[in-house]
Short mmCIF file of C-alpha atoms in Angstrom, two decimals:
data_model
loop_
_atom_site.label_atom_id
_atom_site.label_comp_id
_atom_site.label_asym_id
_atom_site.label_seq_id
_atom_site.Cartn_x
_atom_site.Cartn_y
_atom_site.Cartn_z
CA MET A 1 31.14 -25.62 22.02
CA ARG A 2 30.25 -29.18 21.03
CA GLY A 3 27.62 -30.88 18.89
CA PRO A 4 25.70 -28.37 16.74
CA GLY A 5 27.49 -25.57 18.59
CA LEU A 6 30.78 -26.51 16.91
CA GLU A 7 29.54 -24.66 13.84
CA LEU A 8 29.67 -21.44 15.85
CA CYS A 9 33.39 -22.00 16.51
CA HIS A 10 33.93 -22.01 12.76
CA ARG A 11 31.39 -19.36 11.80
CA ALA A 12 30.62 -16.85 14.55
CA ARG A 13 32.81 -13.73 14.66
CA LEU A 14 32.57 -10.12 15.82
CA PHE A 15 34.99 -7.94 13.86
CA LEU A 16 35.67 -4.54 12.33
CA ASP A 17 35.30 -4.03 8.58
CA GLY A 18 36.16 -0.51 7.51
CA GLY A 19 33.94 1.79 9.50
CA GLU A 20 31.45 -0.89 10.50
CA LEU A 21 31.21 -3.41 13.31
CA VAL A 22 30.19 -6.76 11.82
CA LEU A 23 28.46 -9.62 13.61
CA ARG A 24 28.66 -12.88 11.69
CA ARG A 25 26.56 -15.81 12.85
CA ARG A 26 25.03 -19.00 11.48
CA SER A 27 22.09 -17.02 10.09
CA GLY A 28 24.19 -14.42 8.26
CA GLU A 29 25.81 -11.04 8.92
CA ARG A 30 24.61 -7.83 10.58
CA ARG A 31 26.50 -4.57 10.19
CA PHE A 32 26.52 -1.59 12.55
CA ALA A 33 27.88 1.81 11.65
CA VAL A 34 30.48 3.26 14.00
CA GLY A 35 30.09 6.98 14.64
CA GLY A 36 27.64 9.31 12.98
CA ALA A 37 24.22 10.33 14.17
CA ASP A 38 22.80 6.83 14.60
CA GLY A 39 25.97 4.74 14.80
CA ILE A 40 27.81 3.30 17.76
CA ALA A 41 29.34 6.12 19.76
CA ARG A 42 30.36 4.39 22.96
CA ALA A 43 30.60 1.04 24.72
CA VAL A 44 29.56 0.63 28.34
CA PHE A 45 31.23 -2.27 30.15
CA ILE A 46 29.01 -3.47 32.98
CA ASP A 47 31.61 -5.22 35.14
CA VAL A 48 29.09 -7.14 37.24
CA VAL A 49 28.66 -10.90 37.62
CA GLY A 50 25.01 -11.67 36.99
CA PRO A 51 23.04 -14.15 39.12
CA ASP A 52 22.11 -17.60 37.85
CA LEU A 53 18.57 -17.79 36.50
CA GLU A 54 16.51 -20.47 38.19
CA GLY A 55 14.05 -22.13 35.82
CA ARG A 56 11.15 -24.46 36.49
CA MET A 57 12.68 -27.11 34.26
CA GLY A 58 16.29 -28.16 33.80
CA PRO A 59 19.44 -26.82 35.43
CA PRO A 60 19.96 -23.15 36.33
CA VAL A 61 21.03 -20.89 33.47
CA PRO A 62 24.43 -19.38 34.35
CA GLY A 63 24.46 -15.62 34.69
CA SER A 64 26.74 -13.34 32.74
CA TRP A 65 30.31 -12.58 33.82
CA GLY A 66 29.96 -9.04 32.53
CA LYS A 67 28.22 -7.24 29.68
CA ILE A 68 28.98 -4.70 26.97
CA GLN A 69 26.34 -2.28 25.75
CA PHE A 70 26.85 -0.46 22.44
CA GLN A 71 25.09 2.89 22.51
CA ASN A 72 24.56 5.82 20.16
CA GLY A 73 25.43 9.41 21.04
CA ASP A 74 22.17 9.87 22.93
CA GLY A 75 22.71 6.76 25.06
CA GLY A 76 20.22 4.67 23.11
CA LEU A 77 20.89 0.96 23.09
CA ILE A 78 22.03 -0.44 19.72
CA GLY A 79 23.30 -3.85 20.80
CA HIS A 80 24.58 -5.79 23.79
CA LEU A 81 26.55 -8.95 24.55
CA ASP A 82 27.71 -11.15 27.40
CA LEU A 83 31.50 -11.16 27.33
CA ASP A 84 31.78 -14.78 28.44
CA ASP A 85 29.99 -15.77 25.21
CA TRP A 86 33.11 -14.58 23.37
CA LEU A 87 35.68 -16.08 25.74
CA PRO A 88 36.69 -19.50 24.33
CA GLU A 89 37.57 -21.07 27.66
CA SER A 90 34.61 -19.68 29.63
CA GLY A 91 32.88 -23.08 29.72
CA GLU A 92 35.87 -24.53 31.57
CA LEU A 93 36.23 -21.82 34.22
CA PRO A 94 34.26 -21.01 37.37
CA LYS A 95 31.77 -18.21 36.80
CA GLY A 96 33.45 -14.86 37.23
CA ALA A 97 36.95 -16.37 37.29
CA VAL A 98 38.06 -13.60 34.93
CA GLY A 99 36.74 -10.05 35.12
CA GLY A 100 37.55 -6.41 34.63
CA GLU A 101 40.27 -5.42 32.18
CA GLN A 102 41.53 -9.00 32.10
CA LEU A 103 38.21 -10.17 30.65
CA LEU A 104 38.29 -7.43 28.00
CA VAL A 105 41.81 -8.40 26.98
CA ARG A 106 41.18 -12.14 26.84
CA THR A 107 38.14 -11.76 24.60
CA GLY A 108 39.88 -9.26 22.33
CA MET A 109 37.26 -6.62 23.12
CA SER A 110 39.84 -4.05 24.24
CA ALA A 111 41.66 -4.23 20.92
CA LEU A 112 38.43 -4.24 18.91
CA LEU A 113 37.07 -1.12 20.60
CA SER A 114 40.42 0.63 20.27
CA ALA A 115 40.68 -0.16 16.57
CA ALA A 116 37.11 1.03 15.98
CA GLY A 117 37.66 4.23 17.93
CA ILE A 118 34.74 3.45 20.25
CA ALA A 119 35.02 5.10 23.66
CA LEU A 120 34.85 2.62 26.55
CA HIS A 121 33.16 3.41 29.86
CA THR A 122 33.28 0.95 32.76
CA VAL A 123 30.59 0.81 35.45
CA ARG A 124 30.24 -1.59 38.36
CA ASP A 125 26.56 -1.16 39.11
CA GLU A 126 23.73 -2.13 36.75
CA SER A 127 21.71 0.82 38.05
CA ASP A 128 24.39 3.27 36.91
CA PRO A 129 22.92 6.14 34.80
CA MET A 130 25.16 5.19 31.87
CA VAL A 131 23.49 1.77 31.57
CA ALA A 132 20.78 1.93 28.92
CA SER A 133 17.30 0.65 29.64
CA THR A 134 16.66 -2.96 28.61
CA ASP A 135 12.87 -2.94 28.86
CA SER A 136 10.78 -4.71 26.24
CA PHE A 137 10.81 -1.68 23.92
CA ARG A 138 14.57 -0.96 24.02
CA ARG A 139 16.35 -4.27 24.27
CA GLY A 140 18.59 -3.75 21.26
CA LEU A 141 20.09 -6.61 19.30
CA SER A 142 21.95 -9.39 21.07
CA LEU A 143 25.47 -9.59 19.66
CA GLY A 144 26.17 -13.07 20.98
CA PRO A 145 27.45 -15.89 18.75
CA GLY A 146 23.99 -17.43 18.52
CA SER A 147 22.24 -20.51 19.84
CA SER A 148 24.02 -23.86 19.88
CA PHE A 149 20.87 -25.43 18.48
CA PRO A 150 19.52 -24.06 15.17
CA TYR A 151 16.25 -22.15 15.18
CA TRP A 152 14.45 -24.74 13.04
CA TYR A 153 15.08 -27.36 15.73
CA TRP A 154 13.65 -25.14 18.46
CA GLY A 155 10.66 -24.36 16.22
CA ILE A 156 9.86 -28.03 15.61
CA ARG A 157 10.30 -29.02 19.24
CA LEU A 158 8.21 -26.16 20.63
CA THR A 159 5.43 -26.52 18.04
CA ALA A 160 5.25 -30.28 18.43
CA GLY A 161 5.29 -29.97 22.21
CA ALA A 162 2.46 -27.44 22.21
CA VAL A 163 0.32 -29.48 19.83
CA TRP A 164 0.92 -32.66 21.82
CA PHE A 165 0.07 -30.97 25.13
CA VAL A 166 -3.17 -29.50 23.80
CA ALA A 167 -4.26 -32.74 22.15
CA VAL A 168 -3.48 -34.90 25.19
CA SER A 169 -5.18 -32.41 27.52
CA ILE A 170 -8.37 -32.57 25.44
CA ILE A 171 -8.26 -36.37 25.33
CA ILE A 172 -7.76 -36.72 29.09
CA LEU A 173 -10.11 -33.98 30.29
CA SER A 174 -12.98 -34.71 27.90
CA GLY A 175 -12.55 -38.48 27.81
CA THR A 176 -12.87 -38.45 24.02
CA ARG A 177 -11.51 -41.23 21.85
CA ALA A 178 -11.65 -39.33 18.58
CA PRO A 179 -9.26 -41.15 16.20
CA TRP A 180 -8.08 -37.97 14.48
CA LEU A 181 -7.16 -36.36 17.81
CA ILE A 182 -5.24 -39.45 18.96
CA LEU A 183 -3.36 -39.49 15.64
CA VAL A 184 -2.50 -35.80 16.06
CA SER A 185 -1.05 -36.43 19.53
CA ALA A 186 0.86 -39.53 18.34
CA THR A 187 2.34 -37.66 15.37
CA ALA A 188 3.34 -34.71 17.55
CA ALA A 189 4.97 -37.10 20.05
CA VAL A 190 7.16 -38.76 17.43
CA LEU A 191 8.33 -35.45 15.96
CA ALA A 192 10.69 -34.73 18.88
CA PRO A 193 12.92 -37.83 18.48
CA VAL A 194 12.70 -37.50 14.66
CA ALA A 195 13.85 -33.89 14.90
CA ARG A 196 16.73 -34.93 17.13
CA LEU A 197 17.83 -37.61 14.65
CA VAL A 198 17.62 -35.07 11.81
CA LEU A 199 19.68 -32.66 13.92
CA ARG A 200 22.44 -35.24 14.26
CA LEU A 201 22.56 -35.74 10.50
CA TRP A 202 22.27 -31.99 9.87
CA THR A 203 25.22 -31.37 12.18
CA ARG A 204 27.41 -33.83 10.31
CA VAL A 205 26.51 -32.36 6.92
CA ARG A 206 27.03 -28.77 8.04
CA MET A 207 30.37 -29.50 9.66
CA ARG A 208 31.71 -30.86 6.36
CA ARG A 209 31.47 -27.31 4.99
CA TYR A 210 34.22 -26.15 7.30
CA SER A 211 37.71 -27.47 6.68
CA PRO A 212 40.35 -25.01 7.94
CA ARG A 213 43.89 -25.92 7.07
CA VAL A 214 45.34 -28.05 9.85
CA ARG A 215 49.11 -27.83 10.25
CA ALA A 216 49.34 -30.57 12.88
CA ARG A 217 47.22 -32.79 15.10
CA ILE A 218 48.78 -33.67 18.44
CA SER A 219 47.22 -36.72 20.08
CA PRO A 220 47.74 -37.31 23.80
CA CYS A 221 50.43 -39.78 24.89
CA PRO A 222 49.28 -40.66 28.43
CA SER A 223 51.58 -42.44 30.83
CA GLY A 224 48.76 -44.70 32.01
CA GLY A 225 45.16 -44.93 33.14
CA ALA A 226 43.66 -43.36 30.00
CA THR A 227 40.96 -44.99 27.90
CA ILE A 228 40.55 -45.67 24.20
CA ARG A 229 37.99 -42.85 24.06
CA PHE A 230 40.47 -40.38 25.53
CA ARG A 231 43.20 -41.38 23.09
CA ARG A 232 40.80 -41.31 20.12
CA ASP A 233 38.83 -38.12 20.73
CA THR A 234 41.21 -35.78 22.57
CA GLU A 235 43.63 -33.70 20.53
CA LEU A 236 45.49 -30.44 20.08
CA ARG A 237 44.90 -29.08 16.60
CA ILE A 238 47.15 -26.40 15.17
CA GLN A 239 45.38 -24.45 12.44
CA ASP A 240 46.51 -21.43 10.45
CA LYS A 241 44.61 -18.95 12.64
CA ASP A 242 43.71 -20.91 15.77
CA LEU A 243 45.02 -23.40 18.26
CA VAL A 244 42.23 -25.80 19.13
CA LEU A 245 41.97 -27.93 22.28
CA ARG A 246 39.46 -30.76 21.90
CA ASP A 247 38.38 -33.00 24.77
CA LEU A 248 36.60 -36.35 24.71
CA SER A 249 33.18 -34.72 25.12
CA GLY A 250 33.58 -33.25 21.63
CA GLN A 251 33.98 -29.75 23.03
CA GLU A 252 36.49 -27.58 21.19
CA ILE A 253 38.16 -24.48 22.61
CA TRP A 254 39.50 -22.23 19.86
CA LEU A 255 42.32 -19.96 20.99
CA PRO A 256 43.49 -17.37 18.42
CA ARG A 257 47.04 -17.32 17.11
CA GLY A 258 46.84 -13.68 16.05
CA GLY A 259 45.78 -10.36 17.56
CA SER A 260 46.34 -8.93 20.99
CA HIS A 261 44.30 -11.72 22.57
CA ARG A 262 46.36 -14.46 20.92
CA VAL A 263 48.22 -17.33 22.53
CA ALA A 264 51.67 -15.76 22.63
CA SER A 265 53.97 -18.16 24.48
CA LEU A 266 54.47 -21.73 25.62
CA VAL A 267 55.83 -22.45 29.10
CA GLN A 268 56.99 -25.85 30.33
CA VAL A 269 56.46 -26.13 34.08
CA LEU A 270 58.99 -28.24 36.04
CA ASP A 271 59.04 -29.28 39.66
CA HIS A 272 62.06 -28.48 41.83
CA THR A 273 63.87 -31.60 40.57
CA GLY A 274 63.38 -30.71 36.91
CA ARG A 275 60.60 -33.25 36.24
CA PRO A 276 57.94 -31.89 33.82
CA LEU A 277 54.55 -31.26 35.39
CA GLY A 278 52.79 -29.67 32.45
CA ALA A 279 52.72 -26.93 29.87
CA GLU A 280 50.96 -23.58 29.89
CA LEU A 281 49.62 -21.64 26.91
CA ARG A 282 49.85 -17.97 27.83
CA GLY A 283 48.39 -14.83 26.33
CA SER A 284 50.31 -11.75 25.29
CA ASP A 285 49.91 -10.27 28.78
CA GLY A 286 51.09 -13.44 30.52
CA GLN A 287 47.65 -14.78 31.42
CA VAL A 288 47.44 -18.57 31.40
CA ARG A 289 44.81 -19.53 28.80
CA ALA A 290 45.14 -23.32 28.85
CA VAL A 291 47.16 -25.97 30.67
CA LEU A 292 48.33 -29.36 29.44
CA PRO A 293 49.03 -31.87 32.24
CA TRP A 294 52.25 -33.62 31.26
CA GLU A 295 51.29 -37.15 32.31
CA LEU A 296 48.21 -37.03 30.09
CA TRP A 297 49.67 -35.36 27.01
CA PHE A 298 53.38 -36.15 26.84
CA GLY A 299 54.21 -38.55 29.68
CA GLY A 300 53.81 -41.86 27.83
CA PRO A 301 55.42 -43.57 24.84
CA GLY A 302 55.85 -41.13 21.98
CA GLY A 303 55.36 -38.15 24.28
CA SER A 304 58.76 -36.60 23.57
CA ALA A 305 58.12 -36.67 19.82
CA SER A 306 54.65 -35.15 20.30
CA TRP A 307 56.08 -32.39 22.49
CA SER A 308 58.74 -31.57 19.90
CA GLU A 309 56.15 -31.52 17.10
CA PHE A 310 53.87 -29.27 19.12
CA GLN A 311 56.66 -26.79 19.82
CA ARG A 312 57.73 -26.79 16.18
CA GLU A 313 54.29 -26.40 14.58
CA ALA A 314 52.85 -23.96 17.13
CA GLY A 315 55.76 -21.59 16.54
CA LEU A 316 55.45 -20.03 19.99
CA PRO A 317 58.31 -18.62 22.05
CA ALA A 318 59.09 -21.34 24.57
CA SER A 319 60.55 -21.15 28.05
CA ASP A 320 60.81 -23.22 31.24
CA HIS A 321 59.51 -22.37 34.68
CA ARG A 322 60.88 -24.36 37.62
CA LEU A 323 58.86 -24.41 40.83
CA SER A 324 60.33 -24.19 44.29
CA ARG A 325 60.37 -27.19 46.58
CA ARG A 326 57.05 -26.14 48.10
CA GLY A 327 55.50 -24.98 44.86
CA SER A 328 52.43 -26.67 43.39
CA TRP A 329 50.91 -26.67 39.92
CA PRO A 330 48.41 -25.64 38.74
CA LYS A 331 47.54 -23.16 41.47
CA LYS A 332 44.17 -21.96 40.19
CA SER A 333 41.51 -23.35 37.88
CA PHE A 334 41.50 -20.16 35.80
CA ALA A 335 42.54 -21.91 32.60
CA ALA A 336 41.13 -24.55 30.28
CA GLY A 337 42.47 -28.08 30.07
CA LEU A 338 42.27 -29.36 33.64
CA GLY A 339 39.07 -31.32 33.07
CA VAL A 340 40.18 -32.98 29.87
CA LEU A 341 39.89 -36.48 31.39
CA PRO A 342 36.74 -37.22 33.46
CA ALA A 343 37.30 -38.93 36.78
CA THR A 344 35.05 -41.92 36.03
CA ALA A 345 33.87 -43.91 33.03
CA ALA A 346 30.27 -42.99 33.87
CA GLU A 347 31.16 -39.31 33.69
CA ALA A 348 32.93 -39.88 30.37
CA ARG A 349 29.81 -41.53 28.96
CA ARG A 350 27.65 -38.67 30.15
CA VAL A 351 29.72 -35.83 28.73
CA SER A 352 30.35 -37.58 25.41
CA ARG A 353 26.68 -38.04 24.57
CA PHE A 354 25.08 -35.81 21.96
CA PRO A 355 24.29 -32.59 23.86
CA GLY A 356 20.83 -31.94 25.22
CA THR A 357 18.85 -28.74 25.55
CA ILE A 358 18.77 -26.50 28.60
CA ALA A 359 15.55 -28.27 29.70
CA GLY A 360 17.70 -31.28 30.59
CA MET A 361 15.92 -34.29 32.09
CA SER A 362 12.53 -32.57 31.85
CA SER A 363 12.74 -32.72 28.05
CA THR A 364 13.91 -36.34 28.14
CA ALA A 365 11.05 -37.32 30.44
CA VAL A 366 8.48 -35.85 28.03
CA MET A 367 10.09 -37.66 25.09
CA ILE A 368 9.82 -40.95 27.03
CA VAL A 369 6.25 -40.50 28.34
CA SER A 370 4.64 -39.17 25.15
CA PRO A 371 5.26 -42.30 22.98
CA LEU A 372 3.98 -44.42 25.87
CA LEU A 373 0.74 -42.45 25.87
CA SER A 374 0.47 -42.89 22.11
CA VAL A 375 0.67 -46.66 22.49
CA GLY A 376 -1.95 -46.65 25.25
CA GLN A 377 -4.33 -44.41 23.31
CA GLY A 378 -3.89 -46.56 20.21
CA LEU A 379 -4.80 -49.69 22.15
CA GLN A 380 -7.95 -48.01 23.46
CA ILE A 381 -9.34 -47.43 19.96
CA SER A 382 -7.87 -50.45 18.16
CA ASP A 383 -11.13 -52.41 18.51
CA THR A 384 -13.34 -49.67 16.99
CA HIS A 385 -10.88 -47.84 14.71
CA ALA A 386 -8.28 -50.40 13.80
CA ALA A 387 -6.36 -48.35 11.24
CA ALA A 388 -6.04 -45.27 13.44
CA GLY A 389 -5.25 -47.39 16.51
CA ASP A 390 -2.55 -49.40 14.76
CA THR A 391 -1.02 -46.22 13.35
CA ALA A 392 -0.90 -44.60 16.80
CA ILE A 393 0.70 -47.74 18.26
CA LEU A 394 3.26 -47.85 15.45
CA LEU A 395 4.13 -44.18 15.92
CA GLY A 396 4.49 -44.75 19.66
CA PHE A 397 6.91 -47.63 19.22
CA LEU A 398 8.81 -45.67 16.56
CA GLY A 399 9.20 -42.76 18.98
CA TRP A 400 10.47 -45.13 21.67
CA PHE A 401 12.96 -46.70 19.26
CA LEU A 402 14.32 -43.38 17.97
CA GLN A 403 14.68 -42.17 21.53
CA ALA A 404 16.29 -45.32 22.91
CA ALA A 405 18.47 -46.52 20.02
CA PRO A 406 21.12 -43.73 20.10
CA TYR A 407 21.38 -44.04 23.89
CA VAL A 408 21.72 -47.85 23.81
CA VAL A 409 24.32 -47.75 21.02
CA HIS A 410 26.30 -45.11 22.90
CA GLN A 411 26.22 -47.11 26.13
CA LEU A 412 27.18 -50.43 24.52
CA ASN A 413 29.99 -48.95 22.44
CA SER A 414 31.29 -47.11 25.48
CA ARG A 415 31.18 -50.02 27.92
CA LEU A 416 32.41 -52.70 25.52
CA ARG A 417 35.14 -50.69 23.78
CA LEU A 418 35.72 -46.99 24.39
CA ASP A 419 35.90 -47.07 28.19
CA ARG A 420 38.50 -49.84 28.23
CA PRO A 421 42.04 -48.79 29.19
CA ILE A 422 44.56 -48.63 26.40
CA ARG A 423 46.65 -51.74 26.07
CA SER A 424 50.30 -51.52 25.18
CA LYS A 425 50.84 -50.79 21.49
CA GLU A 426 47.09 -50.76 20.86
CA ILE A 427 46.17 -48.92 17.66
CA VAL A 428 43.17 -46.66 17.94
CA SER A 429 41.22 -46.09 14.75
#
């Protein structure tokens, strides 16, 4: 997660507490009894990769890699979840890269169900009789970590959008120049960029609540070609309970240091001559969870010291793996860490911006057009209703400024400073 979603990395958990399954999210906790007449009696693993959902606006919504349904003794649906929502590195992997028992192990679901004594049934067809109905009357509760954006933000954006659309439709279709209606549309138009600015501040304030103990921060020591942004924003963070990989987009991947789904070993990969190619963080069953390309992390000045510190503070069993003469590394993109450095400066600027909603450019287009309409409508009534017209024009320009200012600042800071290559001995603050 990144942006507001980082709070979920700190807060969201699905765990066992006594005889109850507990879902903790930003909004609070929900508890589910295990066993008994109305409690969870079984879990049905639907090992099917779901199709992407095509929407009218924005990019396609990725389908699930596989689902778990929690059911009572009669097969009634109590709750459900998409397993990739609970896999830290899922955002870095191709859809369906991990499935079956491997997916259950990586997420920790196998150990959780075993500890709770919940029987697991696996099906590979969504029409299987064991799959509970998900119609509008029996959907059950979603046991996902929650939305990256808080509900109040969605509420403001949707309400303001609906009010603006209705007001503008009336103005255009009826040809009215009612000052109060123009002021309503102008106010609704400015609420979207105001809400986004408030969300930025809200995110900063909320993130200050979470301060897990950090044992070490390992900054990359690239051999060359990296930028100030990469050196400043990318890090490995070793916490008491998690090992965190942060990239320059602000995304953090939290890999647990405890439990059956923990990062259990550290492997240094060498080519046939003994030259380091990278390091692998592996799970308890040998699965590669994350990779660290050597030239980016430890290949430059200070890299040897960083590697030694990482080994010492991570406390993982370490080993070497030498490839054959024809061997290549990494072989598959089934682990996080390969995309830690974007190929171009333009891509780095794009991914490091404050995250947008799933509507993508459609939402941005509305936020650009609506203040423009406010200015135009204000000019139309400025001769007959000066106060209302001037207010609408002011709100329109304010909306434009609040929309454009963060983007312009980000672009200028990126192009003039952050996207420059690191000079020798340059200190990054």
